Short mmCIF file of C-alpha atoms and ligand atoms in Angstrom, two decimals:
data_model
loop_
_atom_site.label_atom_id
_atom_site.label_comp_id
_atom_site.label_asym_id
_atom_site.label_seq_id
_atom_site.Cartn_x
_atom_site.Cartn_y
_atom_site.Cartn_z
CA UNK A 19 -27.93 40.89 -34.38
CA UNK A 20 -26.66 42.72 -31.23
CA UNK A 21 -24.39 41.08 -29.04
CA UNK A 22 -23.01 41.74 -25.68
CA UNK A 23 -19.59 40.74 -24.78
CA UNK A 24 -19.82 38.65 -21.42
CA UNK A 25 -16.76 38.01 -19.05
CA UNK A 26 -17.45 34.97 -17.08
CA UNK A 27 -16.67 35.91 -13.44
CA UNK A 28 -13.37 34.10 -12.37
CA UNK A 29 -14.38 32.36 -9.15
CA UNK A 30 -16.92 29.80 -10.25
CA UNK A 31 -15.18 29.11 -13.36
CA UNK A 32 -11.89 28.09 -11.30
CA UNK A 33 -13.73 25.85 -9.56
CA UNK A 34 -15.13 24.06 -12.20
CA UNK A 35 -11.62 23.81 -13.99
CA UNK A 36 -10.35 22.38 -10.73
CA UNK A 37 -12.84 19.48 -10.98
CA UNK A 38 -12.57 18.07 -14.34
CA UNK A 39 -11.76 14.89 -12.85
CA UNK A 40 -7.84 14.39 -12.85
CA UNK A 41 -6.16 12.48 -10.49
CA UNK A 42 -2.78 13.21 -9.24
CA UNK A 43 -1.28 10.65 -11.87
CA UNK A 44 -3.27 11.76 -14.74
CA UNK A 45 -2.22 15.39 -13.98
CA UNK A 46 1.22 14.83 -13.53
CA UNK A 47 1.08 12.53 -17.12
CA UNK A 48 -0.41 15.48 -18.85
CA UNK A 49 2.29 18.09 -17.58
CA UNK A 50 4.93 15.55 -18.83
CA UNK A 51 3.04 15.20 -22.19
CA UNK A 52 3.76 19.24 -22.40
CA UNK A 53 7.40 18.62 -21.98
CA UNK A 54 7.42 15.94 -24.58
CA UNK A 55 5.72 17.90 -27.07
CA UNK A 56 8.40 20.68 -26.45
CA UNK A 57 10.83 17.67 -27.75
CA UNK A 58 12.56 17.43 -24.32
CA UNK A 59 15.04 14.57 -24.06
CA UNK A 60 14.99 14.78 -20.07
CA UNK A 61 12.28 15.30 -17.81
CA UNK A 62 12.79 15.75 -14.16
CA UNK A 63 9.96 15.39 -11.68
CA UNK A 64 10.48 16.42 -8.01
CA UNK A 65 7.90 16.27 -5.07
CA UNK A 66 9.24 17.97 -2.20
CA UNK A 67 7.51 17.54 1.21
CA UNK A 68 7.04 20.15 3.89
CA UNK A 69 4.76 19.45 6.74
CA UNK A 70 2.55 22.78 5.58
CA UNK A 71 2.51 22.64 1.98
CA UNK A 72 4.63 20.77 -0.72
CA UNK A 73 5.97 21.48 -3.85
CA UNK A 74 5.78 19.96 -7.02
CA UNK A 75 8.08 20.78 -10.12
CA UNK A 76 8.63 19.43 -13.60
CA UNK A 77 11.69 20.43 -15.34
CA UNK A 78 12.45 19.81 -19.14
CA UNK A 79 15.16 20.58 -21.52
CA UNK A 80 12.78 21.07 -24.18
CA UNK A 81 12.27 24.40 -26.79
CA UNK A 82 11.01 26.47 -23.84
CA UNK A 83 8.77 29.58 -24.60
CA UNK A 84 9.27 33.19 -25.51
CA UNK A 85 7.68 35.94 -23.84
CA UNK A 86 4.46 35.70 -26.15
CA UNK A 87 3.99 31.89 -26.34
CA UNK A 88 4.21 31.71 -22.56
CA UNK A 89 1.42 34.27 -22.07
CA UNK A 90 -0.47 32.20 -24.56
CA UNK A 91 0.29 29.23 -22.70
CA UNK A 92 -0.91 30.67 -19.48
CA UNK A 93 -4.34 31.76 -20.97
CA UNK A 94 -7.47 29.57 -19.89
CA UNK A 95 -8.21 27.69 -23.50
CA UNK A 96 -5.13 28.64 -25.43
CA UNK A 97 -5.63 26.70 -28.40
CA UNK A 98 -8.54 25.60 -30.89
CA UNK A 99 -8.90 21.96 -30.48
CA UNK A 100 -10.00 21.59 -33.89
CA UNK A 101 -6.83 22.91 -35.16
CA UNK A 102 -4.47 20.52 -36.94
CA UNK A 103 -1.98 19.38 -34.34
CA UNK A 104 1.85 18.64 -35.05
CA UNK A 105 2.30 14.85 -36.41
CA UNK A 106 3.48 13.84 -32.85
CA UNK A 107 1.98 16.36 -30.89
CA UNK A 108 0.03 15.16 -27.42
CA UNK A 109 -1.70 18.15 -26.29
CA UNK A 110 -5.04 19.49 -27.87
CA UNK A 111 -7.19 21.95 -25.88
CA UNK A 112 -4.95 24.33 -24.71
CA UNK A 113 -6.11 23.62 -21.16
CA UNK A 114 -3.91 20.98 -19.96
CA UNK A 115 -0.96 23.02 -18.15
CA UNK A 116 -3.66 24.91 -16.09
CA UNK A 117 -6.44 22.22 -15.51
CA UNK A 118 -3.88 19.61 -14.59
CA UNK A 119 -1.87 21.91 -12.45
CA UNK A 120 -4.93 23.52 -10.47
CA UNK A 121 -6.19 19.74 -9.95
CA UNK A 122 -3.33 19.65 -7.80
CA UNK A 123 -2.69 22.82 -6.04
CA UNK A 124 -3.52 26.50 -6.24
CA UNK A 125 -0.49 28.30 -7.39
CA UNK A 126 1.13 27.50 -10.79
CA UNK A 127 4.51 29.09 -11.42
CA UNK A 128 6.12 28.71 -14.82
CA UNK A 129 9.70 29.49 -15.61
CA UNK A 130 10.99 29.02 -19.29
CA UNK A 131 14.04 30.00 -20.88
CA UNK A 132 13.88 30.50 -24.72
CA UNK A 133 17.26 31.01 -26.63
CA UNK A 134 19.17 31.69 -23.43
CA UNK A 135 16.50 34.33 -22.07
CA UNK A 136 14.37 33.51 -18.91
CA UNK A 137 10.41 34.43 -18.83
CA UNK A 138 8.01 34.03 -16.30
CA UNK A 139 4.39 33.90 -15.25
CA UNK A 140 2.28 32.75 -12.12
CA UNK A 141 -1.27 31.99 -11.29
CA UNK A 142 -2.44 32.35 -7.91
CA UNK A 143 -6.05 30.89 -7.65
CA UNK A 144 -6.14 32.91 -3.76
CA UNK A 145 -5.58 35.93 -5.93
CA UNK A 146 -8.08 35.13 -8.51
CA UNK A 147 -10.79 34.22 -6.13
CA UNK A 148 -10.07 37.48 -4.15
CA UNK A 149 -10.54 39.89 -6.93
CA UNK A 150 -12.70 37.57 -9.09
CA UNK A 151 -10.65 38.84 -12.00
CA UNK A 152 -8.43 36.83 -14.04
CA UNK A 153 -5.18 38.48 -12.94
CA UNK A 154 -1.76 36.93 -13.95
CA UNK A 155 1.28 37.59 -12.16
CA UNK A 156 4.15 38.51 -14.58
CA UNK A 157 6.67 37.23 -11.91
CA UNK A 158 7.10 34.41 -9.54
CA UNK A 159 7.23 35.19 -5.65
CA UNK A 160 10.71 35.11 -4.78
CA UNK A 161 10.25 32.46 -2.09
CA UNK A 162 9.00 30.08 -4.82
CA UNK A 163 11.64 30.94 -7.54
CA UNK A 164 14.08 30.08 -5.05
CA UNK A 165 13.30 26.59 -5.02
CA UNK A 166 12.31 26.08 -8.40
CA UNK A 167 16.14 26.04 -9.28
CA UNK A 168 17.48 27.16 -12.78
CA UNK A 169 17.69 25.61 -16.13
CA UNK A 170 20.76 24.55 -17.19
CA UNK A 171 20.88 24.28 -20.70
CA UNK A 172 20.10 27.17 -23.48
CA UNK A 173 16.16 26.06 -23.28
CA UNK A 174 13.82 24.68 -21.31
CA UNK A 175 10.74 24.86 -18.73
CA UNK A 176 10.07 24.52 -15.25
CA UNK A 177 6.40 24.14 -14.17
CA UNK A 178 5.83 24.47 -10.15
CA UNK A 179 2.81 23.68 -8.45
CA UNK A 180 2.56 24.73 -4.75
CA UNK A 181 -0.15 25.51 -2.39
CA UNK A 182 -1.04 22.14 -2.68
CA UNK A 183 -4.49 21.86 -1.26
CA UNK A 184 -5.85 19.03 -3.62
CA UNK A 185 -2.63 16.81 -3.38
CA UNK A 186 -2.00 17.26 0.21
CA UNK A 187 -4.61 19.19 2.36
CA UNK A 188 -2.62 22.40 2.33
CA UNK A 189 -4.65 25.15 3.81
CA UNK A 190 -6.80 22.75 5.64
CA UNK A 191 -7.04 21.41 9.12
CA UNK A 192 -4.90 18.35 8.38
CA UNK A 193 -2.23 17.85 5.91
CA UNK A 194 -0.82 14.74 4.31
CA UNK A 195 1.61 12.98 6.65
CA UNK A 196 5.02 12.20 4.71
CA UNK A 197 4.67 8.38 4.10
CA UNK A 198 1.33 9.14 2.64
CA UNK A 199 2.85 11.85 0.65
CA UNK A 200 5.50 9.61 -0.90
CA UNK A 201 2.91 6.48 -1.12
CA UNK A 202 1.28 8.92 -3.34
CA UNK A 203 4.53 9.61 -5.35
CA UNK A 204 4.95 6.02 -5.84
CA UNK A 205 1.77 5.66 -7.39
CA UNK A 206 2.15 8.40 -9.69
CA UNK A 207 5.52 6.79 -10.39
CA UNK A 208 3.95 3.27 -11.41
CA UNK A 209 1.55 5.38 -13.73
CA UNK A 210 4.14 6.89 -15.62
CA UNK A 211 6.20 3.92 -16.18
CA UNK A 212 3.20 2.41 -17.66
CA UNK A 213 1.75 5.26 -19.87
CA UNK A 214 4.84 6.19 -21.11
CA UNK A 215 6.29 2.92 -21.46
CA UNK A 216 6.22 2.95 -25.31
CA UNK A 217 7.86 6.24 -25.62
CA UNK A 218 10.58 5.62 -22.79
CA UNK A 219 11.42 2.32 -24.75
CA UNK A 220 12.66 4.22 -27.67
CA UNK A 221 15.22 5.48 -25.40
CA UNK A 222 15.68 9.00 -26.75
CA UNK A 223 13.76 10.43 -23.82
CA UNK A 224 14.70 9.99 -20.11
CA UNK A 225 12.13 10.81 -17.15
CA UNK A 226 13.16 10.72 -13.54
CA UNK A 227 11.00 11.10 -10.33
CA UNK A 228 13.19 12.72 -7.27
CA UNK A 229 16.15 11.49 -9.32
CA UNK A 230 15.16 8.02 -9.72
CA UNK A 231 15.13 7.15 -13.46
CA UNK A 232 11.57 5.77 -14.69
CA UNK A 233 11.82 2.38 -16.28
CA UNK A 234 9.29 1.62 -18.74
CA UNK A 235 6.87 -1.31 -17.84
CA UNK A 236 5.79 -3.33 -20.84
CA UNK A 237 2.02 -4.66 -20.31
CA UNK A 238 2.43 -7.00 -23.44
CA UNK A 239 5.84 -8.98 -22.06
CA UNK A 240 7.03 -8.89 -25.54
CA UNK A 241 10.56 -10.13 -24.07
CA UNK A 242 9.12 -13.35 -22.73
CA UNK A 243 9.52 -16.69 -25.14
CA UNK A 244 5.99 -17.78 -24.03
CA UNK A 245 3.91 -14.62 -25.16
CA UNK A 246 2.03 -14.71 -28.20
CA UNK A 247 1.88 -11.91 -30.81
CA UNK A 248 -0.86 -11.51 -33.11
CA UNK A 249 -0.51 -10.43 -36.62
CA UNK A 250 -0.51 -6.35 -37.04
CA UNK A 251 -3.51 -5.34 -38.51
CA UNK A 252 -4.44 -1.79 -40.21
CA UNK A 253 -7.66 -0.38 -39.71
CA UNK A 254 -8.66 2.40 -42.02
CA UNK A 255 -11.27 4.68 -40.29
CA UNK A 256 -12.11 8.10 -41.96
CA UNK A 257 -8.52 8.44 -43.71
CA UNK A 258 -6.97 7.37 -40.36
CA UNK A 259 -4.69 4.52 -40.02
CA UNK A 260 -5.24 2.42 -36.92
CA UNK A 261 -2.67 -0.27 -35.97
CA UNK A 262 -4.24 -3.17 -33.89
CA UNK A 263 -2.30 -6.22 -32.45
CA UNK A 264 -3.08 -8.43 -29.84
CA UNK A 265 -0.85 -10.19 -27.44
CA UNK A 266 -1.18 -13.09 -25.20
CA UNK A 267 0.71 -13.17 -22.07
CA UNK A 268 2.04 -16.56 -21.05
CA UNK A 269 0.35 -18.74 -18.62
CA UNK A 270 1.34 -18.38 -14.79
CA UNK A 271 3.09 -21.58 -14.89
CA UNK A 272 5.66 -19.98 -17.26
CA UNK A 273 6.19 -16.96 -15.04
CA UNK A 274 8.36 -16.83 -11.91
CA UNK A 275 6.91 -15.30 -8.90
CA UNK A 276 8.02 -11.99 -9.57
CA UNK A 277 7.27 -11.95 -13.26
CA UNK A 278 3.83 -13.09 -12.47
CA UNK A 279 3.47 -9.99 -10.13
CA UNK A 280 5.01 -7.33 -12.20
CA UNK A 281 2.91 -8.76 -15.27
CA UNK A 282 -0.18 -8.12 -13.06
CA UNK A 283 0.64 -4.33 -12.94
CA UNK A 284 -0.77 -2.25 -10.38
CA UNK A 285 -4.52 -3.20 -10.89
CA UNK A 286 -3.88 -6.87 -10.99
CA UNK A 287 -4.25 -9.43 -13.97
CA UNK A 288 -8.00 -9.01 -14.49
CA UNK A 289 -8.13 -5.45 -14.73
CA UNK A 290 -5.17 -5.10 -17.12
CA UNK A 291 -7.06 -7.41 -19.93
CA UNK A 292 -8.40 -5.69 -22.77
CA UNK A 293 -7.53 -2.85 -25.00
CA UNK A 294 -4.49 -0.50 -24.80
CA UNK A 295 -5.10 2.85 -26.67
CA UNK A 296 -2.07 4.86 -27.39
CA UNK A 297 -2.12 8.08 -29.10
CA UNK A 298 1.37 8.67 -30.47
CA UNK A 299 2.98 5.87 -28.30
CA UNK A 300 1.16 7.58 -25.07
CA UNK A 301 -1.18 5.12 -23.50
CA UNK A 302 -4.71 6.81 -22.94
CA UNK A 303 -7.06 3.93 -22.06
CA UNK A 304 -6.55 0.52 -20.76
CA UNK A 305 -8.06 -2.21 -18.67
CA UNK A 306 -11.38 -3.02 -20.20
CA UNK A 307 -13.10 -3.97 -23.57
CA UNK A 308 -14.64 -0.80 -23.91
CA UNK A 309 -18.18 -2.24 -23.59
CA UNK A 310 -17.62 -4.90 -26.37
CA UNK A 311 -17.13 -7.80 -23.79
CA UNK A 312 -17.12 -8.41 -20.05
CA UNK A 313 -13.88 -9.00 -18.26
CA UNK A 314 -13.66 -12.60 -17.45
CA UNK A 315 -10.89 -14.25 -15.78
CA UNK A 316 -10.26 -16.63 -18.51
CA UNK A 317 -9.73 -13.54 -20.94
CA UNK A 318 -7.14 -12.08 -18.39
CA UNK A 319 -4.11 -12.84 -20.81
CA UNK A 320 -5.27 -10.85 -23.73
CA UNK A 321 -4.09 -7.44 -24.16
CA UNK A 322 -4.80 -5.72 -27.48
CA UNK A 323 -2.51 -2.61 -28.47
CA UNK A 324 -4.40 -0.12 -30.67
CA UNK A 325 -2.41 2.53 -32.12
CA UNK A 326 -4.07 6.03 -33.00
CA UNK A 327 -2.60 8.98 -34.60
CA UNK A 328 -3.63 12.21 -32.81
CA UNK A 329 -5.66 13.24 -36.01
CA UNK A 330 -7.96 10.40 -35.13
CA UNK A 331 -9.23 12.43 -31.69
CA UNK A 332 -12.45 13.68 -33.05
CA UNK A 333 -13.46 9.95 -34.15
CA UNK A 334 -12.45 8.35 -30.74
CA UNK A 335 -13.56 11.63 -28.55
CA UNK A 336 -10.43 11.91 -26.75
CA UNK A 337 -11.18 14.20 -23.71
CA UNK A 338 -9.03 17.18 -21.84
CA UNK A 339 -7.47 14.24 -19.46
CA UNK A 340 -6.71 12.17 -22.38
CA UNK A 341 -8.39 9.01 -20.44
CA UNK A 342 -12.04 9.19 -21.67
CA UNK A 343 -12.30 8.04 -25.09
CA UNK A 344 -15.06 6.11 -27.20
CA UNK A 345 -15.01 3.53 -29.82
CA UNK A 346 -16.24 4.72 -33.36
CA UNK A 347 -19.16 2.70 -34.66
CA UNK A 348 -16.78 1.96 -37.76
CA UNK A 349 -14.03 0.33 -35.56
CA UNK A 350 -16.52 -1.73 -33.36
CA UNK A 351 -16.99 -4.65 -35.86
CA UNK A 352 -13.43 -5.03 -36.67
CA UNK A 353 -12.00 -4.88 -32.96
CA UNK A 354 -14.71 -7.15 -31.97
CA UNK A 355 -13.38 -9.97 -34.35
CA UNK A 356 -9.90 -9.37 -33.31
CA UNK A 357 -10.53 -9.42 -29.94
CA UNK A 358 -12.58 -12.43 -29.82
CA UNK A 359 -9.69 -14.21 -31.36
CA UNK A 360 -7.58 -13.03 -28.59
CA UNK A 361 -9.83 -13.82 -25.66
CA UNK A 362 -10.11 -17.53 -27.33
CA UNK A 363 -6.54 -18.04 -27.34
CA UNK A 364 -6.24 -16.75 -23.77
CA UNK A 365 -8.90 -18.81 -22.79
CA UNK A 366 -7.33 -21.83 -24.04
CA UNK A 367 -3.68 -21.27 -22.36
CA UNK A 368 -5.61 -19.94 -19.23
CA UNK A 369 -7.24 -23.65 -18.98
CA UNK A 370 -4.00 -25.37 -19.92
CA UNK A 371 -5.79 -26.64 -23.03
CA UNK A 372 -3.19 -25.52 -25.49
CA UNK A 373 0.45 -26.26 -24.42
CA UNK A 374 2.93 -23.62 -25.69
CA UNK A 375 5.82 -26.08 -25.07
CA UNK A 376 8.14 -26.37 -27.84
CA UNK A 377 9.53 -29.63 -28.70
CA UNK A 378 13.34 -30.01 -27.73
CA UNK A 379 12.69 -27.34 -24.97
CA UNK A 380 14.76 -28.07 -21.85
CA UNK A 381 13.43 -27.90 -18.62
CA UNK A 382 14.08 -24.62 -16.54
CA UNK A 383 12.99 -24.14 -13.02
CA UNK A 384 13.03 -26.05 -9.91
CA UNK A 385 11.82 -29.83 -8.84
CA UNK A 386 10.00 -28.81 -5.66
CA UNK A 387 6.61 -29.68 -5.55
CA UNK A 388 5.53 -26.35 -3.42
CA UNK A 389 7.38 -23.17 -3.88
CA UNK A 390 6.91 -20.29 -1.20
CA UNK A 391 5.05 -17.32 -2.55
CA UNK A 392 6.12 -13.90 -2.03
CA UNK A 393 2.67 -12.29 -2.45
CA UNK A 394 1.25 -10.88 0.96
CA UNK A 395 -2.22 -11.18 0.05
CA UNK A 396 -2.29 -14.69 -1.75
CA UNK A 397 -1.80 -17.99 -0.44
CA UNK A 398 1.57 -18.58 1.62
CA UNK A 399 2.44 -21.83 -0.74
CA UNK A 400 1.77 -22.33 -4.34
CA UNK A 401 2.28 -25.42 -6.46
CA UNK A 402 4.97 -25.65 -8.76
CA UNK A 403 3.11 -26.15 -12.27
CA UNK A 404 6.53 -26.14 -13.99
CA UNK A 405 7.30 -29.58 -12.28
CA UNK A 406 8.39 -31.79 -15.22
CA UNK A 407 6.22 -34.62 -14.17
CA UNK A 408 3.00 -32.32 -13.94
CA UNK A 409 3.98 -30.82 -17.34
CA UNK A 410 4.60 -34.44 -18.88
CA UNK A 411 1.27 -35.16 -17.43
CA UNK A 412 -0.71 -32.41 -19.03
CA UNK A 413 0.91 -33.30 -22.23
CA UNK A 414 -0.35 -36.69 -22.04
CA UNK A 415 -3.98 -35.99 -21.22
CA UNK A 416 -7.00 -34.94 -23.11
CA UNK A 417 -8.51 -31.44 -22.76
CA UNK A 418 -11.26 -32.31 -20.40
CA UNK A 419 -9.00 -34.29 -18.21
CA UNK A 420 -6.29 -31.56 -18.10
CA UNK A 421 -9.21 -29.16 -17.04
CA UNK A 422 -10.27 -31.25 -14.42
CA UNK A 423 -6.68 -31.89 -13.15
CA UNK A 424 -6.09 -28.15 -13.27
CA UNK A 425 -9.10 -27.68 -11.10
CA UNK A 426 -8.14 -30.30 -8.68
CA UNK A 427 -4.56 -28.79 -8.49
CA UNK A 428 -6.12 -25.52 -7.76
CA UNK A 429 -7.95 -26.94 -4.83
CA UNK A 430 -4.89 -28.69 -3.47
CA UNK A 431 -3.30 -25.37 -3.30
CA UNK A 432 -5.93 -23.43 -1.79
CA UNK A 433 -6.71 -26.33 0.63
CA UNK A 434 -3.14 -26.81 1.97
CA UNK A 435 -3.02 -26.41 5.44
CA UNK A 436 -0.20 -23.85 5.24
CA UNK A 437 -2.70 -21.83 3.16
CA UNK A 438 -5.44 -21.88 5.48
CA UNK A 439 -6.39 -18.63 7.24
CA UNK A 440 -9.13 -18.50 9.86
CA UNK A 441 -11.88 -16.46 8.61
CA UNK A 442 -14.05 -14.65 11.02
CA UNK A 443 -17.46 -16.34 11.23
CA UNK A 444 -20.37 -14.71 9.51
CA UNK A 445 -24.12 -14.88 10.46
CA UNK A 446 -25.58 -17.41 7.94
CA UNK A 447 -28.47 -15.43 6.81
CA UNK A 448 -26.28 -12.63 5.16
CA UNK A 449 -25.43 -12.36 1.75
CA UNK A 450 -21.68 -11.40 1.42
CA UNK A 451 -19.68 -9.32 -0.69
CA UNK A 452 -17.71 -12.03 -2.90
CA UNK A 453 -14.95 -10.91 -5.42
CA UNK A 454 -15.70 -12.24 -8.96
CA UNK A 455 -12.37 -14.39 -9.08
CA UNK A 456 -13.73 -16.11 -6.04
CA UNK A 457 -17.32 -16.47 -7.28
CA UNK A 458 -15.71 -18.05 -10.59
CA UNK A 459 -13.81 -20.46 -8.64
CA UNK A 460 -17.10 -21.46 -6.60
CA UNK A 461 -19.07 -21.90 -9.86
CA UNK A 462 -15.75 -23.97 -11.59
CA UNK A 463 -15.76 -26.17 -8.67
CA UNK A 464 -19.72 -26.71 -8.31
CA UNK A 465 -20.17 -27.40 -11.87
CA UNK A 466 -17.60 -29.95 -11.85
CA UNK A 467 -18.75 -31.71 -8.63
CA UNK A 468 -22.35 -31.56 -10.39
CA UNK A 469 -21.00 -32.97 -13.54
CA UNK A 470 -18.91 -35.71 -12.29
CA UNK A 471 -22.16 -36.74 -10.14
CA UNK A 472 -20.32 -36.67 -6.96
CA UNK A 473 -23.03 -33.92 -5.82
CA UNK A 474 -26.51 -35.16 -6.51
CA UNK A 475 -28.49 -32.30 -5.17
CA UNK A 476 -28.57 -28.56 -3.97
CA UNK A 477 -28.24 -29.98 -0.29
CA UNK A 478 -25.13 -32.33 -1.09
CA UNK A 479 -23.45 -29.64 -3.08
CA UNK A 480 -23.83 -27.05 -0.55
CA UNK A 481 -22.55 -29.32 1.98
CA UNK A 482 -19.60 -29.85 -0.09
CA UNK A 483 -18.68 -26.41 -0.99
CA UNK A 484 -19.27 -25.22 2.85
CA UNK A 485 -16.40 -27.63 3.84
CA UNK A 486 -14.02 -26.50 1.09
CA UNK A 487 -11.07 -24.72 2.84
CA UNK A 488 -10.93 -22.69 -0.34
CA UNK A 489 -14.30 -21.09 0.37
CA UNK A 490 -13.71 -20.58 4.03
CA UNK A 491 -15.23 -17.48 5.20
CA UNK A 492 -18.12 -17.63 2.56
CA UNK A 493 -21.64 -18.62 4.28
CA UNK A 494 -23.96 -21.20 3.01
CA UNK A 495 -26.35 -18.41 1.86
CA UNK A 496 -23.91 -16.55 -0.44
CA UNK A 497 -22.64 -20.08 -1.84
CA UNK A 498 -26.02 -20.85 -3.05
CA UNK A 499 -26.82 -17.39 -4.44
CA UNK A 500 -23.69 -18.12 -6.39
CA UNK A 501 -24.67 -21.35 -7.57
CA UNK A 502 -28.28 -20.16 -8.30
CA UNK A 503 -27.07 -17.28 -10.49
CA UNK A 504 -24.87 -19.28 -12.24
CA UNK A 505 -27.86 -21.61 -13.25
CA UNK A 506 -26.33 -24.57 -11.78
CA UNK A 507 -29.13 -25.47 -9.81
CA UNK A 508 -32.93 -25.23 -10.56
N1 LIG B 610 6.85 22.43 -20.67
C1 LIG B 610 6.47 23.12 -21.53
N2 LIG B 610 7.50 23.29 -22.81
C2 LIG B 610 7.27 24.23 -23.74
N3 LIG B 610 6.11 24.90 -24.04
C3 LIG B 610 5.00 24.46 -22.91
C4 LIG B 610 5.51 23.55 -22.15
N4 LIG B 610 3.96 23.40 -21.38
C5 LIG B 610 3.12 23.86 -21.90
N5 LIG B 610 3.87 24.70 -23.16
C6 LIG B 610 2.96 25.65 -23.86
O1 LIG B 610 1.68 25.74 -23.46
C7 LIG B 610 0.66 25.53 -24.30
C8 LIG B 610 -0.41 24.96 -23.56
O2 LIG B 610 -0.28 24.11 -22.85
P1 LIG B 610 -1.62 23.07 -22.27
O3 LIG B 610 -2.47 24.23 -21.60
O4 LIG B 610 -1.14 22.04 -21.82
O5 LIG B 610 -2.41 22.70 -23.65
P2 LIG B 610 -2.15 22.05 -24.92
O6 LIG B 610 -1.05 20.82 -24.40
O7 LIG B 610 -3.28 21.25 -25.46
O8 LIG B 610 -1.63 22.67 -26.00
C9 LIG B 610 1.21 24.54 -25.47
O9 LIG B 610 0.56 24.41 -26.65
C10 LIG B 610 2.77 24.85 -25.37
O10 LIG B 610 3.00 25.53 -26.54
MG1 LIG B 611 -0.80 20.02 -22.84
#
């Protein structure tokens, strides 16, 4: 059959490539992956701010590239994703370097040193758009190169992105202010300490952001004595060995305020439950049960680690950004079973039904009944759940009573005069947006009131709920809707 060779025109392809859905954090993480693939032991990430434009550089002491490798690397789509990867490689599509960089800015300069010799290339999308051809510069503009610095060791690579239109509004009417710029940087920092925690914990790689070392954040709190570690289980899926292990984090009462805050990660406790999927120790996906279960407050202590070898990519449909992932059918049943157990344990601990106090354990912490909370968004004062008398009480009573007591204490805390904030009054008939956590609390409280026969009917129940300081700011219509939807009243 006859064929015609067609060259896609450059301008629209660029536009598509820039919009595959990276955010600044996932983009930088993808560039760091390349440095890790190149066996770097030190990776320096720098963000430089300038009012009209900034510059992002990632400098590593990895293997570097020779002229030919660099030319291939700068090609759009330099690899066949079906090719077998080296055992520990994080890359896959031969797209990351370009797509991740272009999601941040329009100019990508790569300076690399291989066996002592420098090589360089530069993509400038302004130029590509202008000539509508894939013209790659064989040298980096002097003013950029000057700022990129040099590679001290015998090999290594500097990837530099500027003309940061996407990252900071370069070329537009308003660019990012310095504080917002560095707020963005600190979010990236949090992302990196998280996705690379497992790699950083091994101590053979160091990463720095603007000179400050990135400290790994372990979502499983393995160092904490009250963390429960499940057995490691191996699933065999299409010849690949998948390692699965669940962790149940300690009840809040076993954590200090800073520990509690830290363990909540940057999305909060509820959004950090579920599966944590790693490929070659690099976190790819987290924060839900991948459609197997909903997120519940009571399951928030459960975090399940899944380790994939990179050969398993096609089974799990890892995408270019390495954040989209799908559970293969063969894995679903087993994962469902393992997480059902994890969720159950989480629930028991969450509701205080299982006490993980060990006999002979000495008491730690303060004798204060109230402690000042360090959080800005939550209550000012929190009850000290570690109080020895309270702990003893919980030990003595049965499950049902423990649950009631726990709920009561929750309301004591929320209703404490120093915790009450005046909420703006809302018209009665409007149904308000209420967070899931608050909804859950309303349901818990309402169902208890009904169960212990304090409230006899809808009218009484709503009257009680509306006077609760804990539900201040939620109007009657909304409370009614929550209660109805939960099926507590007919
Ligand atoms: N920092 C780096 N050091 C050495 N080689 C690199 C670096 N970054 C990219 N490369 C080379 O460029 C190639 C293309 O990178 P990329 O577009 O991210 O695709 P992938 O990582 O999927 O292979 C890599 O396979 C690697 O050979
Ligand atoms: Mg890559």
